[in-house]
Every structure is written in structure tokens, then in C-alpha cells.
Amino acid sequence: MKKIILIILIITVFSTILTASDLKEKLTDEFNKIEIADEFKVFLIAMIPIFELRGAIPIGVLSYELPLWKVFPIAIAGNMIPIFFILLFFDLVTKLFFKVPILKRILESVFARTRRKGEMIEKYEEIGLMLFVAIPLPVTGAWTGSLAAYLFGLKFWKSILFIFLGVLIAGFVVSFLTSLKWVGAIIAVVALAIIMVKNSVKRKKNESV
């Protein structure tokens, strides 16, 4: 049974990667239509949720053929800039959204999902926030990390510092995997599959208790 679950999970991972690859191609095509420097395109991609730094670095190095030493700091800066605004103004945005019933339901759903994913942050606070952001996996990253920091009431400047440290670690991980090309992609797939299996087993144990 465990082998079947593992096979299904691996197929799911590959499907996710293929989808992400398709999105990456579409995003690259759209940005190629804009007549701006490739460096600025990397900066903008790093600002986008889901893609963030983990999308910006591979696109910058593999698609735009920019040197990694140049892509890395640009992607870090692009990934961090939205975080200041999220942490500064999210309280105001939340109050406005909660006045509209449908937006309130959507936001509450996002909050509930973030709380479920943010057990590490709830337990270890700032260190947990850094590790949460540092792991370049789906539904982690600076955007989700900043939302979790807000929900768990972490202080503004501490949140900025530890999110930045997490982004730096994620940047080194993504840069290393990008430099390995297909080997790096295979490593990422295997690591993601292992994490998904562990999370599935942990969730089943918690449900059975």
C-alpha cells in the first residue's frame, strides 16, 4: 500500500513540475514581449507569488542566460520588496476585505490554510519562520511566510530579518539546483516526494490519535 501511495505521489510531483514548467514558459513568453532589460524581468518575476525567487533564478539563468552572480541579488531584492508592504498594510487590507462577505470568506480560507502550514512558525516563532521560508517548496516562501508572521503576531522587524535570512537560504538552494540543471531537477523531485510522503504519514497518525 505504501509503495502505491509513493508512486501516486511521485506522479503528482512530476505533474506539478510539468505544470510549473508550462507556467514558467508562458510567463517567460509574456515578459519577452515587454521591451525591458532581462535583469528587470528577473526582478519582476521574483515579486510574483508562487514564482518568487524559486522561479526567478532558474528563468534568469536558464532562459535569459544571465550569470548567476547577477541573477542572485536581483532575485533576492525582488522577492523581499513585497514583504515590507504585506507586513505593513495587511492589517488595513484585512479590515477592508472583512467588510465584504465573499472577500471575507476567501480571506478566512487563506488564513486557515496558512495556519495549518505554519505549525513550524507557531512552535519555533522567528526561527521557524526562517526555516519555513528557506524550504523552496509549494505553499512556502516569503509571501506565505509574511502572511504567517502576521497571523501568528510576530514583530515586524524580526519578521523582516528572519524572512530575509530564509530567502537567502532558499536562494542558495535554488541556485545550487539550477547550476546542476537536470540533476538538480531530479534531486528536487526526490526531495519533494520524500517530504510529501512524510507529511502524509504524519497526517494519518494525527488523524488516528
mmCIF file of C-alpha atoms in Angstrom:
data_model
loop_
_atom_site.group_PDB
_atom_site.id
_atom_site.type_symbol
_atom_site.label_atom_id
_atom_site.label_comp_id
_atom_site.label_asym_id
_atom_site.label_seq_id
_atom_site.Cartn_x
_atom_site.Cartn_y
_atom_site.Cartn_z
ATOM 1 C CA MET A 1 0.000 0.000 0.000
ATOM 2 C CA LYS A 2 2.812 2.391 0.906
ATOM 3 C CA LYS A 3 4.505 1.709 -2.453
ATOM 4 C CA ILE A 4 1.292 2.575 -4.297
ATOM 5 C CA ILE A 5 0.960 5.820 -2.328
ATOM 6 C CA LEU A 6 4.595 6.671 -3.091
ATOM 7 C CA ILE A 7 4.109 6.049 -6.827
ATOM 8 C CA ILE A 8 0.984 8.225 -6.843
ATOM 9 C CA LEU A 9 2.832 10.980 -5.006
ATOM 10 C CA ILE A 10 5.776 10.866 -7.425
ATOM 11 C CA ILE A 11 3.375 11.099 -10.387
ATOM 12 C CA THR A 12 1.698 14.047 -8.678
ATOM 13 C CA VAL A 13 5.075 15.720 -8.158
ATOM 14 C CA PHE A 14 6.006 15.272 -11.806
ATOM 15 C CA SER A 15 2.601 16.651 -12.852
ATOM 16 C CA THR A 16 3.143 19.668 -10.614
ATOM 17 C CA ILE A 17 6.595 20.252 -12.080
ATOM 18 C CA LEU A 18 5.272 19.963 -15.627
ATOM 19 C CA THR A 19 2.521 22.448 -14.825
ATOM 20 C CA ALA A 20 5.029 24.803 -13.238
ATOM 21 C CA SER A 21 7.258 24.418 -16.281
ATOM 22 C CA ASP A 22 4.332 25.283 -18.551
ATOM 23 C CA LEU A 23 3.552 28.340 -16.405
ATOM 24 C CA LYS A 24 7.222 29.292 -16.498
ATOM 25 C CA GLU A 25 7.231 29.154 -20.309
ATOM 26 C CA LYS A 26 4.045 31.222 -20.525
ATOM 27 C CA LEU A 27 5.420 33.751 -18.059
ATOM 28 C CA THR A 28 8.721 33.968 -19.936
ATOM 29 C CA ASP A 29 6.866 34.448 -23.243
ATOM 30 C CA GLU A 30 4.786 37.273 -21.752
ATOM 31 C CA PHE A 31 7.837 39.007 -20.303
ATOM 32 C CA ASN A 32 9.718 38.601 -23.584
ATOM 33 C CA LYS A 33 7.051 40.779 -25.214
ATOM 34 C CA ILE A 34 7.991 43.620 -22.862
ATOM 35 C CA GLU A 35 10.975 45.626 -24.046
ATOM 36 C CA ILE A 36 12.879 45.906 -20.789
ATOM 37 C CA ALA A 37 16.221 44.547 -19.636
ATOM 38 C CA ASP A 38 16.311 40.849 -18.729
ATOM 39 C CA GLU A 39 17.629 41.803 -15.295
ATOM 40 C CA PHE A 40 14.472 43.811 -14.619
ATOM 41 C CA LYS A 41 12.329 40.896 -15.811
ATOM 42 C CA VAL A 42 14.024 38.668 -13.225
ATOM 43 C CA PHE A 43 13.307 41.306 -10.585
ATOM 44 C CA LEU A 44 9.598 41.421 -11.511
ATOM 45 C CA ILE A 45 9.244 37.606 -11.623
ATOM 46 C CA ALA A 46 10.742 37.372 -8.122
ATOM 47 C CA MET A 47 7.973 39.689 -6.879
ATOM 48 C CA ILE A 48 5.178 37.420 -8.150
ATOM 49 C CA PRO A 49 3.537 34.994 -5.643
ATOM 50 C CA ILE A 50 4.124 31.263 -6.340
ATOM 51 C CA PHE A 51 7.102 32.026 -8.622
ATOM 52 C CA GLU A 52 9.090 34.244 -6.258
ATOM 53 C CA LEU A 53 12.825 33.596 -6.072
ATOM 54 C CA ARG A 54 12.449 29.888 -6.914
ATOM 55 C CA GLY A 55 11.090 30.825 -10.339
ATOM 56 C CA ALA A 56 13.158 33.940 -10.961
ATOM 57 C CA ILE A 57 16.592 32.324 -10.569
ATOM 58 C CA PRO A 58 16.048 29.380 -12.990
ATOM 59 C CA ILE A 59 14.375 31.679 -15.545
ATOM 60 C CA GLY A 60 17.158 34.255 -15.255
ATOM 61 C CA VAL A 61 19.963 31.697 -15.586
ATOM 62 C CA LEU A 62 18.458 29.134 -17.978
ATOM 63 C CA SER A 63 16.060 31.222 -20.097
ATOM 64 C CA TYR A 64 17.746 34.646 -20.169
ATOM 65 C CA GLU A 65 21.254 33.157 -19.872
ATOM 66 C CA LEU A 66 22.317 35.721 -17.292
ATOM 67 C CA PRO A 67 25.229 34.930 -14.955
ATOM 68 C CA LEU A 68 24.179 33.526 -11.594
ATOM 69 C CA TRP A 69 26.205 36.141 -9.677
ATOM 70 C CA LYS A 70 23.982 38.812 -11.254
ATOM 71 C CA VAL A 71 20.647 36.947 -11.027
ATOM 72 C CA PHE A 72 21.022 36.031 -7.350
ATOM 73 C CA PRO A 73 20.979 39.526 -5.744
ATOM 74 C CA ILE A 74 18.308 40.760 -8.187
ATOM 75 C CA ALA A 75 16.013 37.845 -7.305
ATOM 76 C CA ILE A 76 16.615 38.352 -3.572
ATOM 77 C CA ALA A 77 15.705 42.048 -3.832
ATOM 78 C CA GLY A 78 12.618 41.338 -5.959
ATOM 79 C CA ASN A 79 11.414 38.650 -3.553
ATOM 80 C CA MET A 80 11.825 40.874 -0.480
ATOM 81 C CA ILE A 81 10.242 44.143 -1.627
ATOM 82 C CA PRO A 82 6.576 42.979 -1.480
ATOM 83 C CA ILE A 83 7.139 41.606 2.051
ATOM 84 C CA PHE A 84 7.513 45.092 3.548
ATOM 85 C CA PHE A 85 4.138 46.136 2.122
ATOM 86 C CA ILE A 86 2.408 42.906 3.174
ATOM 87 C CA LEU A 87 3.555 43.234 6.776
ATOM 88 C CA LEU A 88 2.897 46.982 6.910
ATOM 89 C CA PHE A 89 -0.541 47.140 5.313
ATOM 90 C CA PHE A 90 -2.065 43.673 5.669
ATOM 91 C CA ASP A 91 -3.958 44.686 8.802
ATOM 92 C CA LEU A 92 -5.641 47.526 6.889
ATOM 93 C CA VAL A 93 -6.373 45.301 3.871
ATOM 94 C CA THR A 94 -7.846 42.627 6.161
ATOM 95 C CA LYS A 95 -10.212 45.123 7.781
ATOM 96 C CA LEU A 96 -11.389 46.331 4.365
ATOM 97 C CA PHE A 97 -11.821 42.794 2.975
ATOM 98 C CA PHE A 98 -13.767 41.657 6.031
ATOM 99 C CA LYS A 99 -16.454 44.233 5.240
ATOM 100 C CA VAL A 100 -17.324 42.318 2.040
ATOM 101 C CA PRO A 101 -18.810 38.846 2.813
ATOM 102 C CA ILE A 102 -17.365 36.981 -0.192
ATOM 103 C CA LEU A 103 -13.902 38.510 0.289
ATOM 104 C CA LYS A 104 -14.106 37.707 3.986
ATOM 105 C CA ARG A 105 -14.771 34.014 3.228
ATOM 106 C CA ILE A 106 -11.881 33.879 0.766
ATOM 107 C CA LEU A 107 -9.510 35.525 3.225
ATOM 108 C CA GLU A 108 -10.617 33.271 6.089
ATOM 109 C CA SER A 109 -9.929 30.245 3.875
ATOM 110 C CA VAL A 110 -6.427 31.562 3.099
ATOM 111 C CA PHE A 111 -5.847 32.215 6.809
ATOM 112 C CA ALA A 112 -6.946 28.694 7.787
ATOM 113 C CA ARG A 113 -4.670 27.102 5.190
ATOM 114 C CA THR A 114 -1.719 29.263 6.248
ATOM 115 C CA ARG A 115 -2.219 28.362 9.907
ATOM 116 C CA ARG A 116 -2.221 24.650 9.024
ATOM 117 C CA LYS A 117 1.005 25.038 7.060
ATOM 118 C CA GLY A 118 2.587 27.262 9.692
ATOM 119 C CA GLU A 119 2.958 24.761 12.563
ATOM 120 C CA MET A 120 6.733 25.250 12.449
ATOM 121 C CA ILE A 121 6.307 29.024 12.828
ATOM 122 C CA GLU A 122 3.818 28.659 15.648
ATOM 123 C CA LYS A 123 6.206 26.343 17.519
ATOM 124 C CA TYR A 124 9.581 27.979 16.883
ATOM 125 C CA GLU A 125 8.452 31.538 16.031
ATOM 126 C CA GLU A 126 11.192 33.530 14.192
ATOM 127 C CA ILE A 127 13.484 30.513 13.655
ATOM 128 C CA GLY A 128 10.500 28.537 12.398
ATOM 129 C CA LEU A 129 9.640 31.427 10.070
ATOM 130 C CA MET A 130 13.172 31.398 8.632
ATOM 131 C CA LEU A 131 13.091 27.629 8.033
ATOM 132 C CA PHE A 132 9.581 27.837 6.553
ATOM 133 C CA VAL A 133 10.714 30.441 4.005
ATOM 134 C CA ALA A 134 14.063 28.707 3.384
ATOM 135 C CA ILE A 135 12.496 25.471 2.091
ATOM 136 C CA PRO A 136 11.780 26.133 -1.621
ATOM 137 C CA LEU A 137 8.601 24.051 -1.867
ATOM 138 C CA PRO A 138 4.993 24.742 -2.931
ATOM 139 C CA VAL A 139 2.990 26.891 -0.429
ATOM 140 C CA THR A 140 6.178 28.020 1.316
ATOM 141 C CA GLY A 141 8.196 31.130 0.572
ATOM 142 C CA ALA A 142 8.382 34.791 1.502
ATOM 143 C CA TRP A 143 4.767 35.628 0.580
ATOM 144 C CA THR A 144 3.239 32.818 2.648
ATOM 145 C CA GLY A 145 5.836 33.353 5.365
ATOM 146 C CA SER A 146 4.914 37.029 5.717
ATOM 147 C CA LEU A 147 1.220 36.122 5.941
ATOM 148 C CA ALA A 148 2.020 33.524 8.615
ATOM 149 C CA ALA A 149 4.150 36.059 10.525
ATOM 150 C CA TYR A 150 1.164 38.415 10.526
ATOM 151 C CA LEU A 151 -1.271 35.715 11.656
ATOM 152 C CA PHE A 152 0.967 34.491 14.481
ATOM 153 C CA GLY A 153 1.635 38.044 15.668
ATOM 154 C CA LEU A 154 5.404 38.136 15.139
ATOM 155 C CA LYS A 155 7.096 41.530 15.417
ATOM 156 C CA PHE A 156 7.608 43.496 12.185
ATOM 157 C CA TRP A 157 11.400 43.929 12.078
ATOM 158 C CA LYS A 158 12.096 40.446 13.425
ATOM 159 C CA SER A 159 9.804 39.059 10.734
ATOM 160 C CA ILE A 160 11.631 41.055 8.053
ATOM 161 C CA LEU A 161 15.031 39.846 9.304
ATOM 162 C CA PHE A 162 14.146 36.153 9.518
ATOM 163 C CA ILE A 163 12.197 36.161 6.246
ATOM 164 C CA PHE A 164 15.269 37.739 4.619
ATOM 165 C CA LEU A 165 17.524 35.030 6.086
ATOM 166 C CA GLY A 166 15.087 32.388 4.829
ATOM 167 C CA VAL A 167 15.053 33.955 1.360
ATOM 168 C CA LEU A 168 18.874 33.942 1.326
ATOM 169 C CA ILE A 169 18.993 30.235 2.217
ATOM 170 C CA ALA A 170 16.328 29.442 -0.394
ATOM 171 C CA GLY A 171 18.340 31.450 -2.912
ATOM 172 C CA PHE A 172 21.463 29.363 -2.304
ATOM 173 C CA VAL A 173 19.464 26.116 -2.546
ATOM 174 C CA VAL A 174 17.722 27.135 -5.787
ATOM 175 C CA SER A 175 20.984 28.466 -7.257
ATOM 176 C CA PHE A 176 22.759 25.191 -6.483
ATOM 177 C CA LEU A 177 19.974 23.084 -8.015
ATOM 178 C CA THR A 178 19.783 25.404 -11.042
ATOM 179 C CA SER A 179 23.530 25.036 -11.631
ATOM 180 C CA LEU A 180 23.071 21.244 -11.721
ATOM 181 C CA LYS A 181 20.304 21.576 -14.374
ATOM 182 C CA TRP A 182 18.576 18.185 -14.910
ATOM 183 C CA VAL A 183 20.412 16.595 -11.994
ATOM 184 C CA GLY A 184 19.173 19.417 -9.791
ATOM 185 C CA ALA A 185 15.615 18.908 -11.054
ATOM 186 C CA ILE A 186 15.780 15.190 -10.193
ATOM 187 C CA ILE A 187 17.111 15.976 -6.701
ATOM 188 C CA ALA A 188 14.252 18.445 -6.192
ATOM 189 C CA VAL A 189 11.694 15.853 -7.317
ATOM 190 C CA VAL A 190 13.046 13.177 -4.975
ATOM 191 C CA ALA A 191 13.233 15.593 -2.024
ATOM 192 C CA LEU A 192 9.685 16.825 -2.638
ATOM 193 C CA ALA A 193 8.366 13.259 -2.910
ATOM 194 C CA ILE A 194 10.015 12.281 0.393
ATOM 195 C CA ILE A 195 8.603 15.331 2.164
ATOM 196 C CA MET A 196 5.122 14.676 0.791
ATOM 197 C CA VAL A 197 5.228 11.040 1.936
ATOM 198 C CA LYS A 198 6.412 12.055 5.432
ATOM 199 C CA ASN A 199 3.675 14.685 5.684
ATOM 200 C CA SER A 200 1.069 12.160 4.554
ATOM 201 C CA VAL A 201 2.205 9.612 7.160
ATOM 202 C CA LYS A 202 2.288 12.291 9.874
ATOM 203 C CA ARG A 203 -1.215 13.479 8.956
ATOM 204 C CA LYS A 204 -2.589 9.912 9.111
ATOM 205 C CA LYS A 205 -1.019 9.390 12.530
ATOM 206 C CA ASN A 206 -2.575 12.600 13.813
ATOM 207 C CA GLU A 207 -5.985 11.584 12.443
ATOM 208 C CA SER A 208 -5.778 8.163 14.070
ATOM 209 C CA VAL A 209 -4.965 9.618 17.509
#
